[in-house]
Short mmCIF file of C-alpha atoms and ligand atoms in Angstrom, two decimals:
data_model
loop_
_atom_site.label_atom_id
_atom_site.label_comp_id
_atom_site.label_asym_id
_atom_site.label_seq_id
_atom_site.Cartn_x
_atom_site.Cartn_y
_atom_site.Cartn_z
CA UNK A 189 1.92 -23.34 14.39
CA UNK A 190 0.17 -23.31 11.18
CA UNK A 191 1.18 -23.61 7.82
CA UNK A 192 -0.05 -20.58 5.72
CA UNK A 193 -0.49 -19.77 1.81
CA UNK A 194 -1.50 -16.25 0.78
CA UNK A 195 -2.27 -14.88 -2.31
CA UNK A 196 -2.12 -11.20 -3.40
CA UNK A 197 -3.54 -9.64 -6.74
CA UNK A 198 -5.43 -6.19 -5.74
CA UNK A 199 -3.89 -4.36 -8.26
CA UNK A 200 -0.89 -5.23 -10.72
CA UNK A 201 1.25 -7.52 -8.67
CA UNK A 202 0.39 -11.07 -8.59
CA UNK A 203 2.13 -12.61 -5.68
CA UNK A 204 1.92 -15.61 -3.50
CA UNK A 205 3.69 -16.47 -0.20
CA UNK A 206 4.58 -19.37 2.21
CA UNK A 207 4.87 -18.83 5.87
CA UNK A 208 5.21 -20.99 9.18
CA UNK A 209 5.71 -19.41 12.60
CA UNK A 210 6.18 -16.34 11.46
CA UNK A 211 8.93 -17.47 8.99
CA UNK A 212 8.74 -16.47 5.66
CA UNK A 213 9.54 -19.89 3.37
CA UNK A 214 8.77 -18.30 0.05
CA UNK A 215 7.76 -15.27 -1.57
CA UNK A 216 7.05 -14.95 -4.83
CA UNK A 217 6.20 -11.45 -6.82
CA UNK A 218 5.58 -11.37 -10.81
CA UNK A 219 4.56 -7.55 -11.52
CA UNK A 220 2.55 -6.35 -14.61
CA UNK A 221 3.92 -3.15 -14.76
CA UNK A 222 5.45 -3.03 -17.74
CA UNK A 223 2.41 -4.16 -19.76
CA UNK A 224 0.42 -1.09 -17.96
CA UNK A 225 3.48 1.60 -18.57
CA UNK A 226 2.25 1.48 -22.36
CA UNK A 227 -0.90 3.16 -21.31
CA UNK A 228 0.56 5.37 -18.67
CA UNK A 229 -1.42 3.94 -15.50
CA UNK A 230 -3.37 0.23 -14.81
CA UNK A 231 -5.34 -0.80 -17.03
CA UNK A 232 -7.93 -2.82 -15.01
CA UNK A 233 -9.25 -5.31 -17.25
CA UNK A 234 -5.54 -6.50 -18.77
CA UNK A 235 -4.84 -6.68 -14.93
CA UNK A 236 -7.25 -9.12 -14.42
CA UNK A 237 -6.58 -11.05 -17.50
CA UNK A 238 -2.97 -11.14 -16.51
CA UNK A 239 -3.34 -12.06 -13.39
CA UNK A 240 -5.36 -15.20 -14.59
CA UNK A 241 -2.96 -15.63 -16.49
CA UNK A 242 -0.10 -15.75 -14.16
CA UNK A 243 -1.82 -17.25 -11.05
CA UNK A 244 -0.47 -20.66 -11.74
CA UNK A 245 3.09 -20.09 -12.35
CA UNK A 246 3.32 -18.17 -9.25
CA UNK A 247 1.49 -20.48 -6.86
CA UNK A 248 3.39 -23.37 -8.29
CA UNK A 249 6.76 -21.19 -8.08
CA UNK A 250 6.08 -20.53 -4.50
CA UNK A 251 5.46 -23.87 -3.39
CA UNK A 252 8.53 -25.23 -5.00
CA UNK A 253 10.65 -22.62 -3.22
CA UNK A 254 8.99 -23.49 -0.09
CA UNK A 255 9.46 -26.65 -0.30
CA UNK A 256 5.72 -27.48 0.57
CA UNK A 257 3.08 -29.50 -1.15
CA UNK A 258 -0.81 -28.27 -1.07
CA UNK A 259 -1.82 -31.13 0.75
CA UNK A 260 0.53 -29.55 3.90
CA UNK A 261 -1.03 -26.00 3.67
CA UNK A 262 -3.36 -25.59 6.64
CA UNK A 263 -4.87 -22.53 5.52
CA UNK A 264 -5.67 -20.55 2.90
CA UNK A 265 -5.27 -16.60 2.87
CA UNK A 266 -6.19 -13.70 0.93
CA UNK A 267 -6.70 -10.19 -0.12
CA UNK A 268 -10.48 -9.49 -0.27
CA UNK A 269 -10.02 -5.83 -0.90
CA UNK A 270 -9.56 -3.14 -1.02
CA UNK A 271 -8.48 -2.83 -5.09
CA UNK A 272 -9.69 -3.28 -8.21
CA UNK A 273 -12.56 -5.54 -8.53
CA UNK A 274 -12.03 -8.08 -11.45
CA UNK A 275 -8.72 -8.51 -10.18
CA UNK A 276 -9.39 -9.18 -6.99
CA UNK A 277 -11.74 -11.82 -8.17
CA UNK A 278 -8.76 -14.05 -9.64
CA UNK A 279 -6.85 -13.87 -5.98
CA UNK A 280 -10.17 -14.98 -4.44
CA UNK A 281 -11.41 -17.72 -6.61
CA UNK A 282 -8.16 -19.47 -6.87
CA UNK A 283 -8.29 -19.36 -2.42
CA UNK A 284 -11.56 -20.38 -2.67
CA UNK A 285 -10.83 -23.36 -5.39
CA UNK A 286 -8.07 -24.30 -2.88
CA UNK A 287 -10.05 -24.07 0.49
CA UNK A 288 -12.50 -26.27 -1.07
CA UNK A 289 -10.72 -28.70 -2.44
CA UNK A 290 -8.10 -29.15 0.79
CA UNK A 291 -11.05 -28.45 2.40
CA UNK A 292 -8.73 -25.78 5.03
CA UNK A 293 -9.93 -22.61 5.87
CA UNK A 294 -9.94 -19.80 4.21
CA UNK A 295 -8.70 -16.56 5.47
CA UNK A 296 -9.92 -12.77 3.90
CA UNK A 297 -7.26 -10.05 4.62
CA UNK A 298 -7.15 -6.63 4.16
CA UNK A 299 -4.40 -5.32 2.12
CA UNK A 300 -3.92 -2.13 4.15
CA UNK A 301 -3.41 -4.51 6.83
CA UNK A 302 -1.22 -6.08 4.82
CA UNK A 303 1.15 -2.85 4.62
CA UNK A 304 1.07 -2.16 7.96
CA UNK A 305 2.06 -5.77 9.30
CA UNK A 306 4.52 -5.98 6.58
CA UNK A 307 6.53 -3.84 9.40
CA UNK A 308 6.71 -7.17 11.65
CA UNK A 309 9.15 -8.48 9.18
CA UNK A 310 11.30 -6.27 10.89
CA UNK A 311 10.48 -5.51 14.39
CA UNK A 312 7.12 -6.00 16.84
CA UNK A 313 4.85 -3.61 16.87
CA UNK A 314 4.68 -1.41 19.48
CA UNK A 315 1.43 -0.22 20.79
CA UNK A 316 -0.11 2.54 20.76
CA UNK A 317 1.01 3.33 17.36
CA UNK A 318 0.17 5.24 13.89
CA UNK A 319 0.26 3.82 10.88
CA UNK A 320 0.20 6.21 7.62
CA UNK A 321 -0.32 3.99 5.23
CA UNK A 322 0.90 5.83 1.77
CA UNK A 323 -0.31 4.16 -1.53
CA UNK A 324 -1.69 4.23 -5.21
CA UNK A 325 -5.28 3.51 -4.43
CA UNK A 326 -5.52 5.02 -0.39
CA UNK A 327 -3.94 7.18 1.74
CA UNK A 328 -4.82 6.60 5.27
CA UNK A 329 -3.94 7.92 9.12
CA UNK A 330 -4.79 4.74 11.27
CA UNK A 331 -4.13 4.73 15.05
CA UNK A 332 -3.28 1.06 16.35
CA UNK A 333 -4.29 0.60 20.32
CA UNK A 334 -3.61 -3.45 20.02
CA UNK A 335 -3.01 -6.16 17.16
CA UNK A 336 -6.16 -5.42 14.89
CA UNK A 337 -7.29 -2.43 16.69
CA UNK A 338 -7.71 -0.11 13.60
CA UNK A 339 -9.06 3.63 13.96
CA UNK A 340 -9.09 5.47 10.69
CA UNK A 341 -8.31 8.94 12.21
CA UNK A 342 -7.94 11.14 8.81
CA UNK A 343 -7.89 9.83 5.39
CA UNK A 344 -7.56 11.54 1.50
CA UNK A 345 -11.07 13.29 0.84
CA UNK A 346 -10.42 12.88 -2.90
CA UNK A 347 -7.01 11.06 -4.75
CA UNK A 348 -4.50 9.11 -2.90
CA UNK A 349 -1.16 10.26 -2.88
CA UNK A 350 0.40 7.10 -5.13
CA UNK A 351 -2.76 8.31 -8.13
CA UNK A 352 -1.68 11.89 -7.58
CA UNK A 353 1.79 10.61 -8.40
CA UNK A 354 1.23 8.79 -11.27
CA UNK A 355 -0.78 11.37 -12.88
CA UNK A 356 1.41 14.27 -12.37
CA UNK A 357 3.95 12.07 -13.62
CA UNK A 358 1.79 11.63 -16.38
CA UNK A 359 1.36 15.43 -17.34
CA UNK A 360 5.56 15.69 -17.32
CA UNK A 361 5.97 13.02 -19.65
CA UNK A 362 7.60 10.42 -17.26
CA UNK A 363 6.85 6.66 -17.11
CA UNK A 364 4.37 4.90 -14.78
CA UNK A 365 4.31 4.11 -12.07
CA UNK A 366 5.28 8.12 -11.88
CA UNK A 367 6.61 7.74 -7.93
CA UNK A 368 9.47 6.45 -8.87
CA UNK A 369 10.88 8.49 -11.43
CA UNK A 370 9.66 11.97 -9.44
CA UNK A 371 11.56 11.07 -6.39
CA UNK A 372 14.87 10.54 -8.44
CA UNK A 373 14.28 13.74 -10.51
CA UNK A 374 13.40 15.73 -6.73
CA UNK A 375 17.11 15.23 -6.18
CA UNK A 376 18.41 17.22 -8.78
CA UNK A 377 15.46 19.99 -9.01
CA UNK A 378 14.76 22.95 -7.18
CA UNK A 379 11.21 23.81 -5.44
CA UNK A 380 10.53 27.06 -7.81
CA UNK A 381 6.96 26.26 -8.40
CA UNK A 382 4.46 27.99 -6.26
CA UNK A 383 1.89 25.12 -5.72
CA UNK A 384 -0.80 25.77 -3.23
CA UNK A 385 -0.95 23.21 -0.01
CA UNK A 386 -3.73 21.36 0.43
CA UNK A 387 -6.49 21.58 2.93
CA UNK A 388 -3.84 24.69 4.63
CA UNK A 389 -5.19 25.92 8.15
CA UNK A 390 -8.05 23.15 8.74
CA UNK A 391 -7.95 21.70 11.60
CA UNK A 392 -7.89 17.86 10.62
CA UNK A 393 -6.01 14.64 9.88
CA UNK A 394 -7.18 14.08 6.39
CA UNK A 395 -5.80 14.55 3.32
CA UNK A 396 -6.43 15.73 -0.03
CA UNK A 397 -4.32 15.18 -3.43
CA UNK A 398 -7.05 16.12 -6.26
CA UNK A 399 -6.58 19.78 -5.74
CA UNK A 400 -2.81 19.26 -6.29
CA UNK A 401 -2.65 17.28 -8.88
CA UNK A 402 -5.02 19.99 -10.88
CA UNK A 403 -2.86 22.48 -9.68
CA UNK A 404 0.33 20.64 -11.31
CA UNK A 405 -1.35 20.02 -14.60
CA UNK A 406 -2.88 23.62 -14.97
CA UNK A 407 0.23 24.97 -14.43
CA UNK A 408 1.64 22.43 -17.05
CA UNK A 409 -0.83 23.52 -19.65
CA UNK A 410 -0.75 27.00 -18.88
CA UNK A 411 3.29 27.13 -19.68
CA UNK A 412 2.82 25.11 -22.52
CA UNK A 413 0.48 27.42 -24.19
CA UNK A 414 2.60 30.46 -23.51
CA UNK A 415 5.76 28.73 -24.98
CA UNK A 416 7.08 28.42 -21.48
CA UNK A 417 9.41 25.11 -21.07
CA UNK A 418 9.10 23.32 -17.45
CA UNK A 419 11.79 22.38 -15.65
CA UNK A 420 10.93 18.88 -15.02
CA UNK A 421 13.07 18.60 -11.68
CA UNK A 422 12.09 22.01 -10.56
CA UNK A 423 8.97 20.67 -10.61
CA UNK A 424 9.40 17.57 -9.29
CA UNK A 425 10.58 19.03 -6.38
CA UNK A 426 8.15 21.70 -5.58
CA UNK A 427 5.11 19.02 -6.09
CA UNK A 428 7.06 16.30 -3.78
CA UNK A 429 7.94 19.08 -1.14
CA UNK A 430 4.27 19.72 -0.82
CA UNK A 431 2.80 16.20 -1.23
CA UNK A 432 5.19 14.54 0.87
CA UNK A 433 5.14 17.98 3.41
CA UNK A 434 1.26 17.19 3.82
CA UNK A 435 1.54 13.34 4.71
CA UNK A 436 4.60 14.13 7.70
CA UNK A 437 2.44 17.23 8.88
CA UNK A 438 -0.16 15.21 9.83
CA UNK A 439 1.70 12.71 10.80
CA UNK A 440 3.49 15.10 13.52
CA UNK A 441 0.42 16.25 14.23
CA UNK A 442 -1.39 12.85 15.04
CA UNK A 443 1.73 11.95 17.04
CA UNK A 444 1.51 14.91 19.72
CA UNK A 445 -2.41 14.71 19.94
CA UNK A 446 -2.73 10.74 20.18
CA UNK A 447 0.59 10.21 22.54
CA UNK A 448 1.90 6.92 20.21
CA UNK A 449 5.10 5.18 21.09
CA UNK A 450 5.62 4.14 17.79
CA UNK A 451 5.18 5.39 13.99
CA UNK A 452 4.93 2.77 11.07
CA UNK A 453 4.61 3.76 7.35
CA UNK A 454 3.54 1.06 4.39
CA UNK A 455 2.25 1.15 0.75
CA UNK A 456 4.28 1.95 -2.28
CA UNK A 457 4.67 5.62 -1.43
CA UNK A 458 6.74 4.71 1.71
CA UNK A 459 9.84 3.88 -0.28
CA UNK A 460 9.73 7.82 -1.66
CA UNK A 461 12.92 8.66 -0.05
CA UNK A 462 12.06 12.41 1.12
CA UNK A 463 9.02 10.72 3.18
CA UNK A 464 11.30 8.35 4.41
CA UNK A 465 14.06 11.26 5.78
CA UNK A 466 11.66 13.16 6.78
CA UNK A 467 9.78 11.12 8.21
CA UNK A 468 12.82 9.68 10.34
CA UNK A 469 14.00 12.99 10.70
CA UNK A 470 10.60 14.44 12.33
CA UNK A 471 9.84 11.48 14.63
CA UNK A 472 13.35 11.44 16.14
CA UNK A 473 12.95 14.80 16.92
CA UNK A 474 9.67 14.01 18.28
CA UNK A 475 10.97 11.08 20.01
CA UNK A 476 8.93 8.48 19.01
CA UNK A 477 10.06 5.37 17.81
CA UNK A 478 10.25 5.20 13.91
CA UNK A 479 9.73 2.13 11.89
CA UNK A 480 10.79 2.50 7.97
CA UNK A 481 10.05 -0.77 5.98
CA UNK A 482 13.09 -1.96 3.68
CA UNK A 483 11.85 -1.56 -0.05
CA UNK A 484 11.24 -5.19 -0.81
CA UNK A 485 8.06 -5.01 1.68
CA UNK A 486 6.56 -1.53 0.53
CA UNK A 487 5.14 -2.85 -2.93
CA UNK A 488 2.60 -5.12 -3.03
CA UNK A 489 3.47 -8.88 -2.00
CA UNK A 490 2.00 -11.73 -0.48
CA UNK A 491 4.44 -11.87 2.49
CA UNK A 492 2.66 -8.84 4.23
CA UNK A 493 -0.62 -11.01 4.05
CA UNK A 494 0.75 -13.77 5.01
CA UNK A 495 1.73 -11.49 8.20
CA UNK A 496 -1.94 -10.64 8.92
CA UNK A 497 -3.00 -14.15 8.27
CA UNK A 498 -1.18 -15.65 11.12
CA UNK A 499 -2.86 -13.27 13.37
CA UNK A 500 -6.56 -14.24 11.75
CA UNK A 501 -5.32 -18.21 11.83
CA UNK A 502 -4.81 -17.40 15.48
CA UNK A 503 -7.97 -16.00 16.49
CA UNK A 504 -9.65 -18.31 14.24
CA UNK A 505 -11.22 -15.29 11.69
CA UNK A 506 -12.18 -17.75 9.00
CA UNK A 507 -14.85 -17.39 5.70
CA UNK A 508 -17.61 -19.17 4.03
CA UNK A 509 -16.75 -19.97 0.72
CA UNK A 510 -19.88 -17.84 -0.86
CA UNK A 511 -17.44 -14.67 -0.19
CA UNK A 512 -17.42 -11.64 -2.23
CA UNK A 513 -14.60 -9.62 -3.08
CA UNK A 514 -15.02 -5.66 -1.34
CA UNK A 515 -13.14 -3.16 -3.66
CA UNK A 516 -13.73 -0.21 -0.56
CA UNK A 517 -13.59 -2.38 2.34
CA UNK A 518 -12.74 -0.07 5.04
CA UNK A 519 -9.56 -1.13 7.59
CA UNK A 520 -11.50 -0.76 10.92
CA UNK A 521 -14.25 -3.69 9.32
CA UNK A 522 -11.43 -5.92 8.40
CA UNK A 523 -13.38 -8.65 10.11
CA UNK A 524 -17.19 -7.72 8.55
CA UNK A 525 -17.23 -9.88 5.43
O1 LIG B 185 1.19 -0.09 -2.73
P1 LIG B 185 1.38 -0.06 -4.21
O2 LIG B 185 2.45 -0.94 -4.81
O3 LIG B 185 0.04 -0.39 -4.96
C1 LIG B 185 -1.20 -0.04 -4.47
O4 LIG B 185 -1.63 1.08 -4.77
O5 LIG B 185 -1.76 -0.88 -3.72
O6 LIG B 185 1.66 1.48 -4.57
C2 LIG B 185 1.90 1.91 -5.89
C3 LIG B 185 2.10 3.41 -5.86
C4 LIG B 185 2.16 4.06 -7.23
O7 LIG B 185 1.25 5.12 -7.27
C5 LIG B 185 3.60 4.54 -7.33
O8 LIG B 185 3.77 5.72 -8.11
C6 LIG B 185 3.95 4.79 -5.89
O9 LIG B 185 3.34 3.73 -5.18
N1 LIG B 185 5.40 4.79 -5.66
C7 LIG B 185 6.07 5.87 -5.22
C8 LIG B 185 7.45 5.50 -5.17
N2 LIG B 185 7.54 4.20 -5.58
C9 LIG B 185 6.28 3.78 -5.86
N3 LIG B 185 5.65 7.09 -4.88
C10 LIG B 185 6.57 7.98 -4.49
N4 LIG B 185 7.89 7.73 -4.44
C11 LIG B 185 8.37 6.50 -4.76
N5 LIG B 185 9.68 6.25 -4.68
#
């Protein structure tokens, strides 16, 4: 089988990987987010200059821990969108640049896709199945009938979970990216806050984080300008409880009304550890077959489009170098480019 590079930089993670039959020989992350936590979210124009930047030393990185020259790569793979448009640019060109000059194909992947086969790392996926895939930039419901079989059956009608986050984070004075530090503070708070659920009593599989997140900051202000001091944990836990509560409703939901043997979740919200109890909790109840990612796969990396790519190297889904980069590119046209 083939010999595959990918490259990843949709948002603030430059990354490249190295696979061969399915065998990851190199993976190789170097994250931004420390430059971005000085301005409390990503800043997409350092983003792309970073990942200019950085592009070289993690290409060349990732081939040395591979073990593999250029000259051996038979393909070239990347993530055309969806994400932030300048930097998806660098990821793009420097395929492109490579495609040409090896003169190998080059392979567009979506990076939801990306999330979702990052799951094969650990097990095959098991037909029908739901993915939810859970990150800063989307929040999707996608029901999986076969390998690249992707139905978008509800999806955020405003913010995605990972934004609404961040920016409630944000409004409590904690550091970006604000998942991280609202699940650990969850743990020792108390849901006291009275926070209104989203999109309560409609009958649908989408979601909606905007209205929360307002919610959250209103509430914020409005304490603050009666003196009132917020208990930070407190809540932390009442806003998890009901954005996490929204995600594994639906997700029960879908379950019972599409039949799925299996459940998959992906993006950087699936390492919030209440989504993945619950989560695990509520499907084995349900008894359908949970799969939880191990951290190291739920950020953004290259490995997980390397996954895809084998698939598209397979069935021979190749571009013309005059492609454009699609900052909204929808899962269920990941092969319309
Ligand atoms: O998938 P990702 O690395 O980037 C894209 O958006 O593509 O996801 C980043 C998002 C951020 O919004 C971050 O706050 C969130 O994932 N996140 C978490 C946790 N760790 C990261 N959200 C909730 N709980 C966490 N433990």
């Amino acid at each position: 089988m083939a010999l595959i590079l990918a490259i990843e930089s949709s948002c603030d993670e430059t990354a490249v990987a190295i696979i061969r039959d399915g065998k990851l020989l190199s993976n190789v992350v170097s994250t931004q987010i420390e430059v971005h936590q000085k301005y409390g979210g990503v800043m997409p124009e350092i983003a792309s200059r970073l990942h200019a930047e950085n592009i070289g030393v993690v290409l060349k990185e990732s081939l040395e821990k591979a073990n593999v020259t250029l000259e051996e790569i038979d393909a070239f793979a990347v993530t055309r969108g969806p994400g932030l448009i300048g930097a998806l640019h660098v990821g793009l060109q420097c395929a492109k640049t490579l495609a040409f000059i090896y003169n190998k194909p080059l392979i567009p992947v979506h990076h939801l896709c990306g999330h979702i086969y990052a799951n094969e790392y650990i097990e095959e996926l098991q037909f029908p199945l739901l993915a939810i895939v859970v990150s800063g930039g989307n929040s999707e419901l996608v029901l999986m009938k076969d390998h690249l079989d992707f139905e978008i059956i509800g999806k955020t009608r405003d913010d995605a979970i990972g934004e609404c986050y961040d920016k409630v984070a944000r409004v409590l004075g904690l550091p970006y990216p604000g998942g991280i530090p609202i699940d650990k503070l969850s743990k020792e708070g108390k849901h006291t806050y009275n926070l209104t659920i989203p999109l309560r009593g409609e009958e649908t599989f989408d979601l909606s984080y905007s209205g929360l997140k307002t919610n959250v900051i209103n509430m914020v202000h409005h304490m603050e300008q009666k003196g009132e001091t917020v208990n930070v944990p407190d809540m932390c836990k009442s806003f998890q409880d009901v954005a996490v509560g929204l995600v594994v409703e639906r997700a029960c939901k879908a379950v019972k009304e599409y039949n799925v043997k299996s459940v998959i979740i992906g993006g950087g919200v699936s390492a919030n550890s209440y989504l993945r109890s619950e989560m695990q909790d509520k499907m084995t109840a349900l008894g359908v077959h949970i799969n939880i990612p191990p951290m190291w796969c739920c950020t953004d990396n290259a490995a997980m489009i390397a996954k895809v790519a084998e698939h598209l190297y397979e069935r021979k889904v190749f571009a013309p170098l005059d492609i454009g980069v699609d900052p909204n590119w929808a899962i269920d046209k990941w092969n319309e480019f």
